[in-house]
Structures are given as C-alpha cells and as structure tokens.
CSV table of N, CA and C in Angstrom, one decimal:
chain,number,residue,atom,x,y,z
Q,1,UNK,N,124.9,93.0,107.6
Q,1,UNK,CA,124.7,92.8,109.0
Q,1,UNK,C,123.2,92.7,109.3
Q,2,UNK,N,122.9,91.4,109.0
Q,2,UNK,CA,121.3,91.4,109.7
Q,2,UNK,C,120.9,91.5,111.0
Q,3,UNK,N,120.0,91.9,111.0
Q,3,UNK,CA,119.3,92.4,112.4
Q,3,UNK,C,118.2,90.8,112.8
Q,4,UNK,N,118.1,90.6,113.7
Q,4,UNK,CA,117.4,89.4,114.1
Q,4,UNK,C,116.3,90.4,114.5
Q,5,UNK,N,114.9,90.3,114.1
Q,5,UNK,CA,113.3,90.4,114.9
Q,5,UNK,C,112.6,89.8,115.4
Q,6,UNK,N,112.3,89.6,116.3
Q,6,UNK,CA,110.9,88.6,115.9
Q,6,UNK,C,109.5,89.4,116.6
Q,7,UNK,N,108.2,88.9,115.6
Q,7,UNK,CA,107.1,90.2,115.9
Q,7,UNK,C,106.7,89.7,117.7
Q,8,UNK,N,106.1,90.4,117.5
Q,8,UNK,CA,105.5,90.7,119.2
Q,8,UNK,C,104.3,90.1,119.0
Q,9,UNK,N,103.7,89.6,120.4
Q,9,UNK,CA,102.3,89.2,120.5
Q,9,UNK,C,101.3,90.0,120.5
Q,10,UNK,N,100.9,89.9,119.7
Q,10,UNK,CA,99.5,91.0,120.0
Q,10,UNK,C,98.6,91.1,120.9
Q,11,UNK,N,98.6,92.6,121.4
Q,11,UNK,CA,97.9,92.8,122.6
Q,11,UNK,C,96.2,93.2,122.5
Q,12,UNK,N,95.4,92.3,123.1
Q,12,UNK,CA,93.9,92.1,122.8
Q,12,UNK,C,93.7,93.1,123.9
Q,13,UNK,N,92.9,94.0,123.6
Q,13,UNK,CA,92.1,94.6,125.0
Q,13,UNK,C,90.9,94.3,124.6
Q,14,UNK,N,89.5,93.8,125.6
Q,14,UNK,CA,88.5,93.8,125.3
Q,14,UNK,C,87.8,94.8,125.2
Q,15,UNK,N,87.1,95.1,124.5
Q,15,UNK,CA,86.2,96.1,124.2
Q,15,UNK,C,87.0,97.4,123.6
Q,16,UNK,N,88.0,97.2,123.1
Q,16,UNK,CA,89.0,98.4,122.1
Q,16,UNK,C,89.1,98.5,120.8
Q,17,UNK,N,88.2,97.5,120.0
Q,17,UNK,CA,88.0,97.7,118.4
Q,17,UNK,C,87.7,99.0,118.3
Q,18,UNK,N,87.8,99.9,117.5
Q,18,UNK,CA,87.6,101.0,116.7
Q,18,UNK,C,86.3,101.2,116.2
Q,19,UNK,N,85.3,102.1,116.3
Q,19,UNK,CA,83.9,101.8,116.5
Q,19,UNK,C,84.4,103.0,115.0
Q,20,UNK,N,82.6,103.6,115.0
Q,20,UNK,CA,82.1,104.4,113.9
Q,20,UNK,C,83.2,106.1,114.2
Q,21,UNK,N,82.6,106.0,115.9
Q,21,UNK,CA,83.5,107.3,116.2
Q,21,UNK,C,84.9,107.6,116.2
Q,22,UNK,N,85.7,106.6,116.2
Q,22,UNK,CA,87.4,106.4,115.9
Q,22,UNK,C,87.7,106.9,114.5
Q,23,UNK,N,86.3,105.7,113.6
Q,23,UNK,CA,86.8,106.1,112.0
Q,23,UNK,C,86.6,108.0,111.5
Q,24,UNK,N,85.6,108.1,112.0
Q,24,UNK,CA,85.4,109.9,111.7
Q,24,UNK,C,86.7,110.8,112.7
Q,25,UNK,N,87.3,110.2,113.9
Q,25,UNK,CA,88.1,111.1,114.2
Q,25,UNK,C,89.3,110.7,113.3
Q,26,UNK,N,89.8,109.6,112.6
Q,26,UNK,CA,90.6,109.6,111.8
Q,26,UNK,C,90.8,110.6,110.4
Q,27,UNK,N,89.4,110.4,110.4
Q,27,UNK,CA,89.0,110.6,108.5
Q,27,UNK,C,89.2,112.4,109.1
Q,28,UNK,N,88.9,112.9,110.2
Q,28,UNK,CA,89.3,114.6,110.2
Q,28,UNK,C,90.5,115.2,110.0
Q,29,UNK,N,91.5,114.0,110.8
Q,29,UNK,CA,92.3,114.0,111.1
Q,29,UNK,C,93.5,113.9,109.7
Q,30,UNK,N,93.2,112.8,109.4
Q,30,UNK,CA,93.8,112.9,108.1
Q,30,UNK,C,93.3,114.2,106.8
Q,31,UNK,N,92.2,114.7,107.1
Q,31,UNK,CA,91.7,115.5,106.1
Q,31,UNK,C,92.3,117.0,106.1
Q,32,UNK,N,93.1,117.0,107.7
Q,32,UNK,CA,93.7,117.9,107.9
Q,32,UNK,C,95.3,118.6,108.1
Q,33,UNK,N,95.5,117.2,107.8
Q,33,UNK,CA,97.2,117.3,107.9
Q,33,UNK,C,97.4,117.0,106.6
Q,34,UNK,N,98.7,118.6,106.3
Q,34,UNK,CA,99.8,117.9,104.7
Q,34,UNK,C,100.0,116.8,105.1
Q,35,UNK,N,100.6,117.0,103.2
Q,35,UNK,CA,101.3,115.4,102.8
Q,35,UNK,C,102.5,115.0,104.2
Q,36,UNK,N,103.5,115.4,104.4
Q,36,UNK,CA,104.1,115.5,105.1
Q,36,UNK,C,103.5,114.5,106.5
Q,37,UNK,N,102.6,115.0,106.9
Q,37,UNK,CA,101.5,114.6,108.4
Q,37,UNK,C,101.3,113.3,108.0
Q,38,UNK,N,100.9,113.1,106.7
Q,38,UNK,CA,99.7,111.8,106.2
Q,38,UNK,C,101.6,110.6,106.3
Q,39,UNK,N,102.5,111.4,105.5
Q,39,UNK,CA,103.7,110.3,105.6
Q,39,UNK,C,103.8,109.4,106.8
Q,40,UNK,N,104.0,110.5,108.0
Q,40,UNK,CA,104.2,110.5,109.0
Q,40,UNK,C,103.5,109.7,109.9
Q,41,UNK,N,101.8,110.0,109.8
Q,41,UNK,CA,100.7,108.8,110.2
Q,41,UNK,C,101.4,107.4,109.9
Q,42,UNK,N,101.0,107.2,108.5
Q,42,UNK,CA,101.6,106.1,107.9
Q,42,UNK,C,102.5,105.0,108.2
Q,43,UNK,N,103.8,105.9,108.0
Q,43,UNK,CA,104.8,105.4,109.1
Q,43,UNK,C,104.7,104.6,110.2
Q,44,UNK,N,104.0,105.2,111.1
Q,44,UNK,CA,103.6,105.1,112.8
Q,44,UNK,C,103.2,103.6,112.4
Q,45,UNK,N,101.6,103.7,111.7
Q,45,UNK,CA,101.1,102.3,111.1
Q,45,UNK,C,101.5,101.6,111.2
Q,46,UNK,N,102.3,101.5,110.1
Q,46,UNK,CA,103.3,100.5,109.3
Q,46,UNK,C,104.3,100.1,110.7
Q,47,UNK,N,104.5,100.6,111.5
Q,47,UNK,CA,105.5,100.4,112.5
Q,47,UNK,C,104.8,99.6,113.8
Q,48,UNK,N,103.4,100.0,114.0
Q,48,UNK,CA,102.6,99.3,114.5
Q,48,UNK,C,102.4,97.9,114.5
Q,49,UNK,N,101.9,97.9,112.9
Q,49,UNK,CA,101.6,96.9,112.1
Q,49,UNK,C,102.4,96.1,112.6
Q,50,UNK,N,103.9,96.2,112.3
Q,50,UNK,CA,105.3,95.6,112.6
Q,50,UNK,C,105.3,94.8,114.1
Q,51,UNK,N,105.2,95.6,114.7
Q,51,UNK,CA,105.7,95.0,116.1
Q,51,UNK,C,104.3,93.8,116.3
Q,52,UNK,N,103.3,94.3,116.3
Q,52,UNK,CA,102.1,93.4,116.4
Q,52,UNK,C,102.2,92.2,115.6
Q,53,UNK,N,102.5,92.2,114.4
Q,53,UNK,CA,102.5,90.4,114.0
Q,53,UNK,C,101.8,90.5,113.0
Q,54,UNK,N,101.3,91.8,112.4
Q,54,UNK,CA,100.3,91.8,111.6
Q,54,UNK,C,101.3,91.6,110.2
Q,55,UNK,N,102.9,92.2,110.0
Q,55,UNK,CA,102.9,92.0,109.2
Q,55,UNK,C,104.2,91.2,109.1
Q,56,UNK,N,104.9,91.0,108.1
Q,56,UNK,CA,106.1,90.2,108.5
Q,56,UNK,C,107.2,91.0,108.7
Q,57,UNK,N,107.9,90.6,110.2
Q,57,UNK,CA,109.1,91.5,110.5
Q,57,UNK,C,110.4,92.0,109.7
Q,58,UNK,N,110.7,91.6,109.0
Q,58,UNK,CA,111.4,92.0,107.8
Q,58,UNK,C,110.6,93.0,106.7
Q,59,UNK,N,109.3,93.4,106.8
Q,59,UNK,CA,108.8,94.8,106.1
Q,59,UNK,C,109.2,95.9,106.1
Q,60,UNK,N,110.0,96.4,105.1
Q,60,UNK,CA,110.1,97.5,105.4
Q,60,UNK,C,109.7,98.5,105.8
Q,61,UNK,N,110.1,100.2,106.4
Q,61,UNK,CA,109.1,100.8,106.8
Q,61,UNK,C,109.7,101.9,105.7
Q,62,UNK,N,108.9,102.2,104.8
Q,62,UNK,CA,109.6,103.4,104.1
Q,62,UNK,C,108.8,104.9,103.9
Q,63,UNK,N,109.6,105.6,103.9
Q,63,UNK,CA,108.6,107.0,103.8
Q,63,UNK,C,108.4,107.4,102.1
Q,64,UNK,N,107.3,107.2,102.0
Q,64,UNK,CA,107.2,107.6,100.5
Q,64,UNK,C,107.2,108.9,100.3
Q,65,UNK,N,106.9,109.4,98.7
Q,65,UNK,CA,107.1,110.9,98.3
Q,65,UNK,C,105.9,110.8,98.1
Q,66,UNK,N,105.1,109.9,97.8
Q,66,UNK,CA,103.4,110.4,97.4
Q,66,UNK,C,102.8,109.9,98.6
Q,67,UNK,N,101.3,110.4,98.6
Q,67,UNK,CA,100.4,109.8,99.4
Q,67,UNK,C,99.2,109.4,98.3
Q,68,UNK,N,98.3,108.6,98.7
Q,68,UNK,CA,97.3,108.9,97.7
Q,68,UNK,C,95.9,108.3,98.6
C-alpha cells in the first residue's frame, strides 16, 4: 500500500540562515545529549529535510543504533 507524498515548498525567510552563533548552540547541544538525544536530533532533521524538498520524498527516515 503506497503512500502518495509530495515534498513541500520551501519556506525562505529573509534573514534566517544560521550564522556562527546557531552553529556553537548546536555543537553544545549535541555535545550534551546521549546517544539516544543525538538519534532523536537526527530524526527531526531528516524529517525536516523531507518535508522541505531537500530530499526525496520517498527517504526513509530511520533511527539508527549508532551515531557517529
């Protein structure tokens, strides 16, 4: 039973790229959450990714057992 998708348009805000201070609250952020957390981040991503167009709608979204 296939599911029909199709990605979403991506939404531009001006002036919302991710500067120097986004990447350092990520990099704490990640430095501070178990494996578990980092899955979980990931996920979200990948699910992001998805809806936006970045990747192709048929990607799976899977939770791995490693991070690395």
């Amino acid at each position: 039973m296939a599911r029909r998708t199709t990605a979403a348009e991506p939404k531009r805000l001006p002036g919302r790229k991710p500067g120097p201070d986004q990447r350092e609250e990520l990099l704490r952020i990640w430095g501070h959450v178990d494996d578990d957390g980092r899955k979980l981040i990931l996920f979200v991503a990948r699910q992001v990714a998805r809806e936006q167009g970045l990747v192709s709608p048929n990607t799976p979204l899977l939770m791995t057992d490693r991070v690395f």
